[in-house]
Coordinates of C-alpha atoms in Angstrom, one line a residue:
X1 CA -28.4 -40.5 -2.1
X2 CA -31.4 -38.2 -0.8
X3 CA -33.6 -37.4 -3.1
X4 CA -34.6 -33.9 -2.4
X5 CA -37.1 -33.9 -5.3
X6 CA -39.6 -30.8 -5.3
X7 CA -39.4 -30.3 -1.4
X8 CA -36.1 -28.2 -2.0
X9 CA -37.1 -26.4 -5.8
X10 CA -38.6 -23.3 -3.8
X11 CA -36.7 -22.7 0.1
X12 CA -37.0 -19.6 1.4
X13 CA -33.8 -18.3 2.5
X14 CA -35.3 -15.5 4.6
X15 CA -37.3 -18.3 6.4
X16 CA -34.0 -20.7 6.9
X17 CA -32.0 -17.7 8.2
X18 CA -34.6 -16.8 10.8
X19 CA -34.7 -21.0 11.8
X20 CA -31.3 -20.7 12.3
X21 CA -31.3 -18.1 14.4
X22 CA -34.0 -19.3 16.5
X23 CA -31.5 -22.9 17.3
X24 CA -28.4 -20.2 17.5
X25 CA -26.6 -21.5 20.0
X26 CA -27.2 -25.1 19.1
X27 CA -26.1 -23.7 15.4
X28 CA -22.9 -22.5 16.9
X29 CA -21.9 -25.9 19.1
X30 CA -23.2 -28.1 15.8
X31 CA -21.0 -26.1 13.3
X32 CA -18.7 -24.5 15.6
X33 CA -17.3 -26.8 18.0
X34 CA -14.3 -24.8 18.8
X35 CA -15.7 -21.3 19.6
X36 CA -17.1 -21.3 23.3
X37 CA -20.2 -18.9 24.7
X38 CA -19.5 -15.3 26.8
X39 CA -22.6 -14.2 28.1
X40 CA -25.1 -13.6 25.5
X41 CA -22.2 -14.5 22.4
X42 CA -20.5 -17.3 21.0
X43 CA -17.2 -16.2 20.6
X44 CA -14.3 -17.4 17.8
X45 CA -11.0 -16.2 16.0
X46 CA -13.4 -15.5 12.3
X47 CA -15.6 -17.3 9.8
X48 CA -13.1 -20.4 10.2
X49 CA -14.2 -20.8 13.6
X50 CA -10.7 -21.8 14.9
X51 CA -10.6 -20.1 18.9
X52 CA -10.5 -16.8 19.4
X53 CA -12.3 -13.9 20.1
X54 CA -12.5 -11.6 17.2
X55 CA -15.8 -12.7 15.8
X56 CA -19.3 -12.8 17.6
X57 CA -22.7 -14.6 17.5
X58 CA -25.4 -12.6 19.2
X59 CA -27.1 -16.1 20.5
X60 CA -30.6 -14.0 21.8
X61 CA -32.3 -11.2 21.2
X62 CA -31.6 -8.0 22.4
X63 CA -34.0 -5.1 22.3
X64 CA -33.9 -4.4 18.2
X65 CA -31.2 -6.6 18.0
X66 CA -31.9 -9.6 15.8
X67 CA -30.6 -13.5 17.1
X68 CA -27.9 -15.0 14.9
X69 CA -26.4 -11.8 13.7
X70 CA -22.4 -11.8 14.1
X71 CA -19.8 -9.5 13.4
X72 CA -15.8 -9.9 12.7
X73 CA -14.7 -6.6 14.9
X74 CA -11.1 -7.2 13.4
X75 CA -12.3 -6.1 9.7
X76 CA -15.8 -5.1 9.6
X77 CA -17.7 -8.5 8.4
X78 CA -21.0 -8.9 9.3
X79 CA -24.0 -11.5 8.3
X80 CA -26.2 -13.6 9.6
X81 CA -26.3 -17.5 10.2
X82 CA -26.9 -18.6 6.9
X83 CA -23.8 -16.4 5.7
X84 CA -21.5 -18.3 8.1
X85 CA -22.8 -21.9 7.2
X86 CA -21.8 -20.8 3.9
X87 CA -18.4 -19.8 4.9
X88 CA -18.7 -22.9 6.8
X89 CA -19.3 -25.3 3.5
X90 CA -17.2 -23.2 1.2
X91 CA -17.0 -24.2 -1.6
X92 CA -21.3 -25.2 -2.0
X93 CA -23.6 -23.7 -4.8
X94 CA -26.4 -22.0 -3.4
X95 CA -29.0 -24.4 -3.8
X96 CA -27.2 -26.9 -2.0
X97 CA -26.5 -24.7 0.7
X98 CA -30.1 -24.0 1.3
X99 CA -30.6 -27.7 1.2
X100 CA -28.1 -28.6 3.7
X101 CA -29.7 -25.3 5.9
X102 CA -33.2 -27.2 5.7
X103 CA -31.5 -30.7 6.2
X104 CA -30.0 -29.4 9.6
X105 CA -33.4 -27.7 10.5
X106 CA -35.2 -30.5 9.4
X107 CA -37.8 -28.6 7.7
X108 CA -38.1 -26.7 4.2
X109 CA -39.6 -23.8 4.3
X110 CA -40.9 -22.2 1.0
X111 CA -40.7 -18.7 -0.9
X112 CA -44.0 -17.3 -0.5
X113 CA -46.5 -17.6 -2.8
X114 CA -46.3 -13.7 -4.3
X115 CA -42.0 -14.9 -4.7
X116 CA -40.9 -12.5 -2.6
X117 CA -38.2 -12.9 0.5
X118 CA -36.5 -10.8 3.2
X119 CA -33.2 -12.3 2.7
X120 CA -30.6 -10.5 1.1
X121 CA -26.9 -12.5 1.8
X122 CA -24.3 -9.4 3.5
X123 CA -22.5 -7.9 0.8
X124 CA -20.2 -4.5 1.4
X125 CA -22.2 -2.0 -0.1
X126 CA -21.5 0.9 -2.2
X127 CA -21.9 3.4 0.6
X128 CA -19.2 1.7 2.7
X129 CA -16.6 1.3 0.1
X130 CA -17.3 4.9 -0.8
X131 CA -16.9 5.7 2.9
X132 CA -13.6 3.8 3.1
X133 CA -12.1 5.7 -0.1
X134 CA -13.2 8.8 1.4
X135 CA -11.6 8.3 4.7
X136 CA -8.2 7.3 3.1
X137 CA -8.6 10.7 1.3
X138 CA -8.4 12.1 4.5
X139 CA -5.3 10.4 5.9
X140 CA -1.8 12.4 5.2
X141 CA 1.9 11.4 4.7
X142 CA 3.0 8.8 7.5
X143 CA 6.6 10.7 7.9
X144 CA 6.7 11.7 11.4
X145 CA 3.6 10.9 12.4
X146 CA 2.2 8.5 15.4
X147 CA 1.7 5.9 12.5
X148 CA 5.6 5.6 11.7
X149 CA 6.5 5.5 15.2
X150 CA 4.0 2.3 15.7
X151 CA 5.4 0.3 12.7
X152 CA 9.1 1.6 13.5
X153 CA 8.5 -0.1 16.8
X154 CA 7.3 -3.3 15.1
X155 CA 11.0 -3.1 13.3
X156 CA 9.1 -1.9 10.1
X157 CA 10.3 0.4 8.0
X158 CA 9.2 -0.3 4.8
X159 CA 6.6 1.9 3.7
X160 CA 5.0 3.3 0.9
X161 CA 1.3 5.3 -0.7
X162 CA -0.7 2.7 0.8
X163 CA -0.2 4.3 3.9
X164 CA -1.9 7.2 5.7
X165 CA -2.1 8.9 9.5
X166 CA -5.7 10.3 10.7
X167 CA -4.9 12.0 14.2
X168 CA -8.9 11.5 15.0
X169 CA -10.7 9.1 12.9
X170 CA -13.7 8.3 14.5
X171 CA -15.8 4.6 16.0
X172 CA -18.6 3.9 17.3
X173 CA -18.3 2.5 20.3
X174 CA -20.9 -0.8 21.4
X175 CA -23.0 1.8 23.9
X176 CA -23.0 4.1 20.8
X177 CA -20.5 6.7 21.7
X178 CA -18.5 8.4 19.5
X179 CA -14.8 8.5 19.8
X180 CA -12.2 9.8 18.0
X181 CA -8.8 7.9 17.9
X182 CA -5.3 8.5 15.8
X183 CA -5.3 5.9 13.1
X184 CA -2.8 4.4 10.9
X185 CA -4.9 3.7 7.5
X186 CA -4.3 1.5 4.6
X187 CA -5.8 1.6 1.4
X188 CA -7.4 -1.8 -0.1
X189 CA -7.2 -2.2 -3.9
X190 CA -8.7 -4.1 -6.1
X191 CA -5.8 -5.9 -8.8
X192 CA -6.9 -2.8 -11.2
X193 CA -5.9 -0.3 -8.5
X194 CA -8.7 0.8 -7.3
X195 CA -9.7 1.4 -3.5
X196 CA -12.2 -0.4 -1.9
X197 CA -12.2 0.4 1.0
X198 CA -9.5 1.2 4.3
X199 CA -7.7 -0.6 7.0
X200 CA -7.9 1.1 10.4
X201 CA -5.2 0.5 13.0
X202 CA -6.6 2.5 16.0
X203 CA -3.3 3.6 18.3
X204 CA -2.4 4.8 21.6
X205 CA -1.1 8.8 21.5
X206 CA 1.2 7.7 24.7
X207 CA 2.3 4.1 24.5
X208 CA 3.0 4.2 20.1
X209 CA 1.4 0.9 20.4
X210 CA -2.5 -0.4 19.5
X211 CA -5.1 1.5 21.2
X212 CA -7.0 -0.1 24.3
X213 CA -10.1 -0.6 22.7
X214 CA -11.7 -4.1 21.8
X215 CA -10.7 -5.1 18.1
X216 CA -8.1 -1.6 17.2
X217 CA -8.0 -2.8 13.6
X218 CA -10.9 -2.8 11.9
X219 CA -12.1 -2.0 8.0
X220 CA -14.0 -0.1 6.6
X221 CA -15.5 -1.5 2.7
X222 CA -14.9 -3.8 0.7
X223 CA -11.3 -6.4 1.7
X224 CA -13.0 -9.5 0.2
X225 CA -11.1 -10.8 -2.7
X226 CA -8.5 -7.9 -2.2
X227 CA -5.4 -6.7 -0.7
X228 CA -3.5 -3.6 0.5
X229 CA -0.4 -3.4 -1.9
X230 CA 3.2 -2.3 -1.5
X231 CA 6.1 -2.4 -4.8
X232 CA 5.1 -2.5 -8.6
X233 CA 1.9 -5.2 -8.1
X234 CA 0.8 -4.7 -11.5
X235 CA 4.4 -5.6 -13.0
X236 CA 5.7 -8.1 -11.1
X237 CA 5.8 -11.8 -12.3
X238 CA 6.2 -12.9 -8.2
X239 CA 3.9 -11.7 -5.7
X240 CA 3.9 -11.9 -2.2
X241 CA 0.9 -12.1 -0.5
X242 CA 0.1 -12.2 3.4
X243 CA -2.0 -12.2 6.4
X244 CA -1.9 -9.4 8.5
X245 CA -0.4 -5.7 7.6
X246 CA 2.6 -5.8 9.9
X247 CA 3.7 -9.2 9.1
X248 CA 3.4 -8.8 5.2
X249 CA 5.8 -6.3 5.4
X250 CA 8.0 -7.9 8.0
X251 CA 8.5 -10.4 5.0
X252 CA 8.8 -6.8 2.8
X253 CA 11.9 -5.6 5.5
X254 CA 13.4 -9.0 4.5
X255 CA 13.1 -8.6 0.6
X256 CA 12.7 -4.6 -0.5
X257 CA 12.0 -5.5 -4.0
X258 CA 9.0 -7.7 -3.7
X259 CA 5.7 -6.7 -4.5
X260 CA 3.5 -7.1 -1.5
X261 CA -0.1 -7.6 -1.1
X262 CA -1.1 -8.3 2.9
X263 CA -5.0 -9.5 3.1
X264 CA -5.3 -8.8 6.7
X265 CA -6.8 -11.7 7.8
X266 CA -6.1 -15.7 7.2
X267 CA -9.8 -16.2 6.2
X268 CA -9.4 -13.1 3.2
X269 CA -5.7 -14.5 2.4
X270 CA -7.9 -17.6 1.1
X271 CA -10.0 -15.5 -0.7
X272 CA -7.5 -12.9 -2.8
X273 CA -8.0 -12.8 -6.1
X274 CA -4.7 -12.6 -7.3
X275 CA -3.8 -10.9 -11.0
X276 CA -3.8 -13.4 -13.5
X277 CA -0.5 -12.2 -14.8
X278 CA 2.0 -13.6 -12.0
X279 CA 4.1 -16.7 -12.4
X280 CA 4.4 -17.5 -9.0
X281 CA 2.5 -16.5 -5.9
X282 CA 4.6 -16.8 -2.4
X283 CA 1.8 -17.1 0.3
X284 CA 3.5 -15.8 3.4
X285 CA 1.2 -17.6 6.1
X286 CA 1.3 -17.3 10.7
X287 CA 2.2 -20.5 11.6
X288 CA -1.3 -21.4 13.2
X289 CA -4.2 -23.4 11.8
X290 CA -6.1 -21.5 10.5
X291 CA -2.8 -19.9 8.6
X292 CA -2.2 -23.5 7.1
X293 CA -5.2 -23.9 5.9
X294 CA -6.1 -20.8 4.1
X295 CA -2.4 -21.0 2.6
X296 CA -3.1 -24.2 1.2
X297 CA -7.1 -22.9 -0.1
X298 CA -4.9 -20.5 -2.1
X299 CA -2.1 -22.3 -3.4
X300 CA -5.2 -24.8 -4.8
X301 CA -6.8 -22.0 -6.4
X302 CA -3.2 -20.6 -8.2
X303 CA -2.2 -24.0 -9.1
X304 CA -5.5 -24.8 -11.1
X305 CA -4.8 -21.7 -12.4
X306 CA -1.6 -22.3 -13.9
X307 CA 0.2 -20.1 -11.1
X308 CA 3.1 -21.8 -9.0
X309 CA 2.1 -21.7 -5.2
X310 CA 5.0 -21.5 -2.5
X311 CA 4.0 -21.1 0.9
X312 CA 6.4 -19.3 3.4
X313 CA 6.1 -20.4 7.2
X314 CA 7.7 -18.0 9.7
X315 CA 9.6 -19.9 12.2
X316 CA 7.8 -18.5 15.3
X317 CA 3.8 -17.7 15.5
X318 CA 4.4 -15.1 12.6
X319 CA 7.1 -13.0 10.9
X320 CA 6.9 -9.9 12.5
X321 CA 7.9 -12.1 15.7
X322 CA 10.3 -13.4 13.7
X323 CA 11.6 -9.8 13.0
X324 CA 11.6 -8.5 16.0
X325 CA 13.5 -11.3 17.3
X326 CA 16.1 -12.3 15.0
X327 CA 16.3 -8.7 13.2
X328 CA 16.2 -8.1 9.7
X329 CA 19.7 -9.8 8.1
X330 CA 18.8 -13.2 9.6
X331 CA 15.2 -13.4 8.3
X332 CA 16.2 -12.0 5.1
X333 CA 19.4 -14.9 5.0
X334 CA 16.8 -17.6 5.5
X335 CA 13.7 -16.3 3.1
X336 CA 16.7 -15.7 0.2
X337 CA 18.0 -19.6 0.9
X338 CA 13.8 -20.4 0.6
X339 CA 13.5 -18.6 -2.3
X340 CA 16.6 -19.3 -4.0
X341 CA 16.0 -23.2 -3.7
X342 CA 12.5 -23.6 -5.0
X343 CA 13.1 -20.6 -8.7
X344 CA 15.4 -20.3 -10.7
X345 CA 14.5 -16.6 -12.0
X346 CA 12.3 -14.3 -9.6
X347 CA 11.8 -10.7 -9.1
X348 CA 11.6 -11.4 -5.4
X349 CA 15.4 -11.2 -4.6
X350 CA 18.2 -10.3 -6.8
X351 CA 20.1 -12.6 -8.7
X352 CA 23.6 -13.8 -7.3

């Protein structure tokens, strides 16, 4: 075992992160194998870093823009290197990620001597989760608006007050203009109802589909640890929670009295903090990797908890495909046989 004695009692984390970000690309091929480099960015699917492109790593500096920075474009997470070798080592107490920070570096920085540092770990703050309640505020009913037509051609109809329609919410685009886009919104609660912040799904005015912009869905506050809820959350004693909006309530179509909670992304399906009052939590996961593995991070959590964890697995990449495929009757014959099989007594599905 190392023995880290007093060489570790004091790192500086502001000093780490900017070490890290000075071996960024080396960071990113070390820790994140799987990602790949574009241009000036490593590029991979979130903080899981399975493939994909919704997450970057600036791996340079650019102008004011700091090395090691990243961003999740498909819900607003941002940090810096440090964050992401968190994420990375999840779970790790503090200490011992700093440790494992100045292991890799192979240094160990310390706080200055008047205790003071620049680093602050990325947390949502106030102003944006005000900003996301505030935007919601704005949205109106979804009834015949550009936001029905999107998720009626997804073969959802299931809707409900977490919904909203904002003809012109507005983004800032990378070179810093401002556009103004129809939205469909969704409000993120926390398990005592109340909003933290709001889902955007930017659409197209012509096609009724996602709008041609990189990363259309994108939130605004805090998603962390929450969930964008459908049905009578706070009452049920089974609770359904998924990935993304549209294919939580594809699984919704299938079973109209389930309480719903859809996390948005596989990496904050691992994280929901689900209500300590449930019996059973069905984790309706995309049949990918990095859906197995936060549907089995969250049936852990609710099975230390004394909460029994069933994990549904769409038969094709996720159940919206499985929707829009097979149509609603089928998919709700095959969850109902799932469901039926594996409890006695739910408030998922009626009773024969």
């Amino acid at each position: 075992m190392t023995n880290y004695g007093s060489k570790f009692e004091r790192l500086d984390p502001g000093a780490l992160s900017r070490g890290l970000a000075r071996h960024a690309e080396a960071f990113c091929r070390h820790w994140f194998p799987e990602g790949r480099k574009v241009g000036n960015y490593w590029q991979m699917a979130d903080i899981s870093g399975a493939k994909g492109r919704s997450l970057t790593i600036r791996l340079n500096a650019q102008g004011n823009s700091q090395a090691g920075k990243w961003t999740d474009h498909q819900n607003g997470d941002h940090g810096d290197l440090l964050d992401l070798l968190h994420y990375r080592l999840e779970p790790v107490a503090y200490p011992d990620l700093l440790r494992q920070a100045a292991d890799y570096l192979g240094e160990a920085p310390v706080i200055p001597d008047d205790g003071t540092s620049d680093y602050e770990p990325a947390v949502t703050s106030n102003r944006q989760i005000e900003a996301g309640r505030r935007l919601f505020s704005y949205g109106r009913p979804i009834k015949n608006t550009l936001a029905e037509a999107y998720l009626r051609g997804r073969g959802i109809a299931r809707f409900g007050p977490a919904l909203a329609f904002h003809p012109n919410a507005y983004l800032r685009a990378e070179d810093g203009t401002r556009l103004e886009i129809p939205a469909l919104l969704a409000a993120i609660t926390d398990n005592a109802g109340t909003v933290t912040g709001c889902s955007r799904v930017f659409l197209n005015a012509q096609t009724s589909g996602l709008a041609d912009i990189e990363a259309p869905k994108r939130v605004l506050g805090r998603l962390h640890g929450n969930a964008i809820r459908f049905g009578e959350v706070s009452a049920c004693t089974d609770l359904l929670a998924g990935e993304g909006l549209e294919n939580t309530l594809s699984v919704g179509m299938a079973l109209p009295k389930a309480a719903l909670a859809s996390c948005l992304t596989a990496n904050h399906l691992a994280a929901f903090a689900y209500p300590a009052s449930i019996k059973r939590l069905w984790i309706a996961r995309d049949n990918d990797e990095a859906g197995a593995r936060a549907a089995t991070r969250l049936a852990d959590r609710a099975d230390a908890d004394g909460i029994e964890p069933l994990i549904l697995t769409p038969e094709r990449d996720d159940f919206n495909l499985d929707l829009t495929t097979d149509g609603v009757t089928k998919l709700r014959r095959r969850l109902a046989a799932f469901i039926n099989a594996h409890a006695s007594e739910h408030d998922l599905w009626p009773s024969a």
